[in-house]
GROMACS .gro file of C-alpha atoms in nm:
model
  103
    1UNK     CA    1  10.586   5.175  11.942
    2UNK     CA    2  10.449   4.913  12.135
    3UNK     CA    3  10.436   4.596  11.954
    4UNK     CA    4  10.225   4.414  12.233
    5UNK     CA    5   9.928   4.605  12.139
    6UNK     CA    6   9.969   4.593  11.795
    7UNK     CA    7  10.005   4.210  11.814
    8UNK     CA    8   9.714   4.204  12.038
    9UNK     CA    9   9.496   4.419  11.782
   10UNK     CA   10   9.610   4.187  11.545
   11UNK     CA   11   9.532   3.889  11.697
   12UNK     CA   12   9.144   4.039  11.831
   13UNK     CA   13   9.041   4.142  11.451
   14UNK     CA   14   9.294   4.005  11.245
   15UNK     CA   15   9.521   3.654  11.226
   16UNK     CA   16   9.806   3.562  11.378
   17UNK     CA   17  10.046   3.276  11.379
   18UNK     CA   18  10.252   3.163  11.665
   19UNK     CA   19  10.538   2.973  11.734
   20UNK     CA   20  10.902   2.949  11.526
   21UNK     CA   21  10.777   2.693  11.327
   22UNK     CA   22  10.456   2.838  11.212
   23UNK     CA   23  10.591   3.233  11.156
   24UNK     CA   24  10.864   3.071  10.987
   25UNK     CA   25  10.619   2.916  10.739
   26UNK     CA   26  10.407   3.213  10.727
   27UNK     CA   27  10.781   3.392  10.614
   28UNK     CA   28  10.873   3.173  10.366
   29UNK     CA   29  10.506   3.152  10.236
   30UNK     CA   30  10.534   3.547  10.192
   31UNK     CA   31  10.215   3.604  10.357
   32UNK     CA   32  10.382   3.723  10.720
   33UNK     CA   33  10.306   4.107  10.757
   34UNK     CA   34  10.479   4.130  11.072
   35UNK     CA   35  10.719   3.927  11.285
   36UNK     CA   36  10.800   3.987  11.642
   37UNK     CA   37  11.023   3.753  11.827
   38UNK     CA   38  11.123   3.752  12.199
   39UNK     CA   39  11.467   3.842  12.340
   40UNK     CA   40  11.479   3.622  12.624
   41UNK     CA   41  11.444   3.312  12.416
   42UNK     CA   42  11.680   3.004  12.505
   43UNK     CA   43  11.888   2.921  12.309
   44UNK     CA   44  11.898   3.228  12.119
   45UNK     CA   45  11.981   3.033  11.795
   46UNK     CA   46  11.555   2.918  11.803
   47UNK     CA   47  11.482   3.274  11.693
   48UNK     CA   48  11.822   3.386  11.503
   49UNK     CA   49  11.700   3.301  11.209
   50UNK     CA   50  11.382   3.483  11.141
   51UNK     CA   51  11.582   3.861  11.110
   52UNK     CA   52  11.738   3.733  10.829
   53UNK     CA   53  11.422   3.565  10.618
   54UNK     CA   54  11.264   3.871  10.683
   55UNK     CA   55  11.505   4.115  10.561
   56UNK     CA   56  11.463   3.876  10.263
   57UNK     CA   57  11.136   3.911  10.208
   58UNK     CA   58  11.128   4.285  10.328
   59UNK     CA   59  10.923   4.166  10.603
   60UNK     CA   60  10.914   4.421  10.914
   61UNK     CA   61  11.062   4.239  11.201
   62UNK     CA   62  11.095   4.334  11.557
   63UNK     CA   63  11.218   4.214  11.904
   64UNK     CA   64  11.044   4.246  12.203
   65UNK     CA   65  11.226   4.158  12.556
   66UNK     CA   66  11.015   3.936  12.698
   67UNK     CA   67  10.829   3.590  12.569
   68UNK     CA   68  10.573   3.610  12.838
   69UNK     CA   69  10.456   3.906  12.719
   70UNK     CA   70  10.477   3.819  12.377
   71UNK     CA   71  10.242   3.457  12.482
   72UNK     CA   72   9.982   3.735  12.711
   73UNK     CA   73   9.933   3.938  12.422
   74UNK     CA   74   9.874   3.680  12.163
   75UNK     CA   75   9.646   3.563  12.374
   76UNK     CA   76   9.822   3.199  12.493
   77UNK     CA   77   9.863   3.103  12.857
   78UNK     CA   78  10.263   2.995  12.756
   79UNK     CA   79  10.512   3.218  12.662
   80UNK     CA   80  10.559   3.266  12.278
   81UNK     CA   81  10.864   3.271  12.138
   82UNK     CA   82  10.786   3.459  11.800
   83UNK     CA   83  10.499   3.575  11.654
   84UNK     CA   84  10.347   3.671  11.294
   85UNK     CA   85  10.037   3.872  11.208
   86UNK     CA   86   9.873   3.738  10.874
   87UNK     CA   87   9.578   3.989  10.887
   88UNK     CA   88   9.660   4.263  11.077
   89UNK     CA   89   9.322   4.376  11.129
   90UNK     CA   90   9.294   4.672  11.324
   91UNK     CA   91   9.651   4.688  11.344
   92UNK     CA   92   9.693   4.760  10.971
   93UNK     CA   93   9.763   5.165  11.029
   94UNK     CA   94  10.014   5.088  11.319
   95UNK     CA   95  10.214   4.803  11.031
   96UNK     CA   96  10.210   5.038  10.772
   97UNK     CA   97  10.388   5.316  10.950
   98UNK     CA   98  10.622   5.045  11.050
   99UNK     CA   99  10.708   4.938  10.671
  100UNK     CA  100  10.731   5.318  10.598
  101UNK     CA  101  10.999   5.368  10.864
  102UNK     CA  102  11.172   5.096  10.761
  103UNK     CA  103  11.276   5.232  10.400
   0.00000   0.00000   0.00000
């Protein structure tokens, strides 16, 4: 699946938060339907934490390898360490199947 598109779906028709801070609010707030974070983030321990919240809040979370893409798609012209869609939008079929695979 490619999570580029979906975020950029997302962000087109939908919302979308970006930055650590902000999709770690949007976690704890509950109202995150999808997280992606980038791999090549340094140190790694900026991101580390968002698997874990989300697995707590049965939140689908994903990685992506690289934080330039991740800042391109979300529409940004800096690289993006993480990423949360509030309204998914368009990209509400493509989320879905996501939660489904997860359980």
């Amino acid at each position: 699946m490619d999570f580029y598109s979906i975020i950029e779906k997302a962000n087109k028709t939908g919302k979308v938060d970006k930055g650590t801070n902000e999709v770690t609010k949007a976690i704890e707030l509950g109202v995150a339907k999808l997280v992606v974070y980038a791999k090549d983030v340094s140190p790694k321990e900026i991101v580390a934490h968002l698997p874990v919240l989300c697995k707590e809040k049965d939140i689908p979370c994903e990685e992506v390898d690289s934080k330039q893409k991740l800042g391109i798609a979300v529409g940004i012209p800096v690289n993006a360490s993480a990423v949360a869609v509030i309204k998914p939008g368009e990209a509400e079929k493509e989320i879905a199947q996501l939660k489904q695979k997860k359980q």
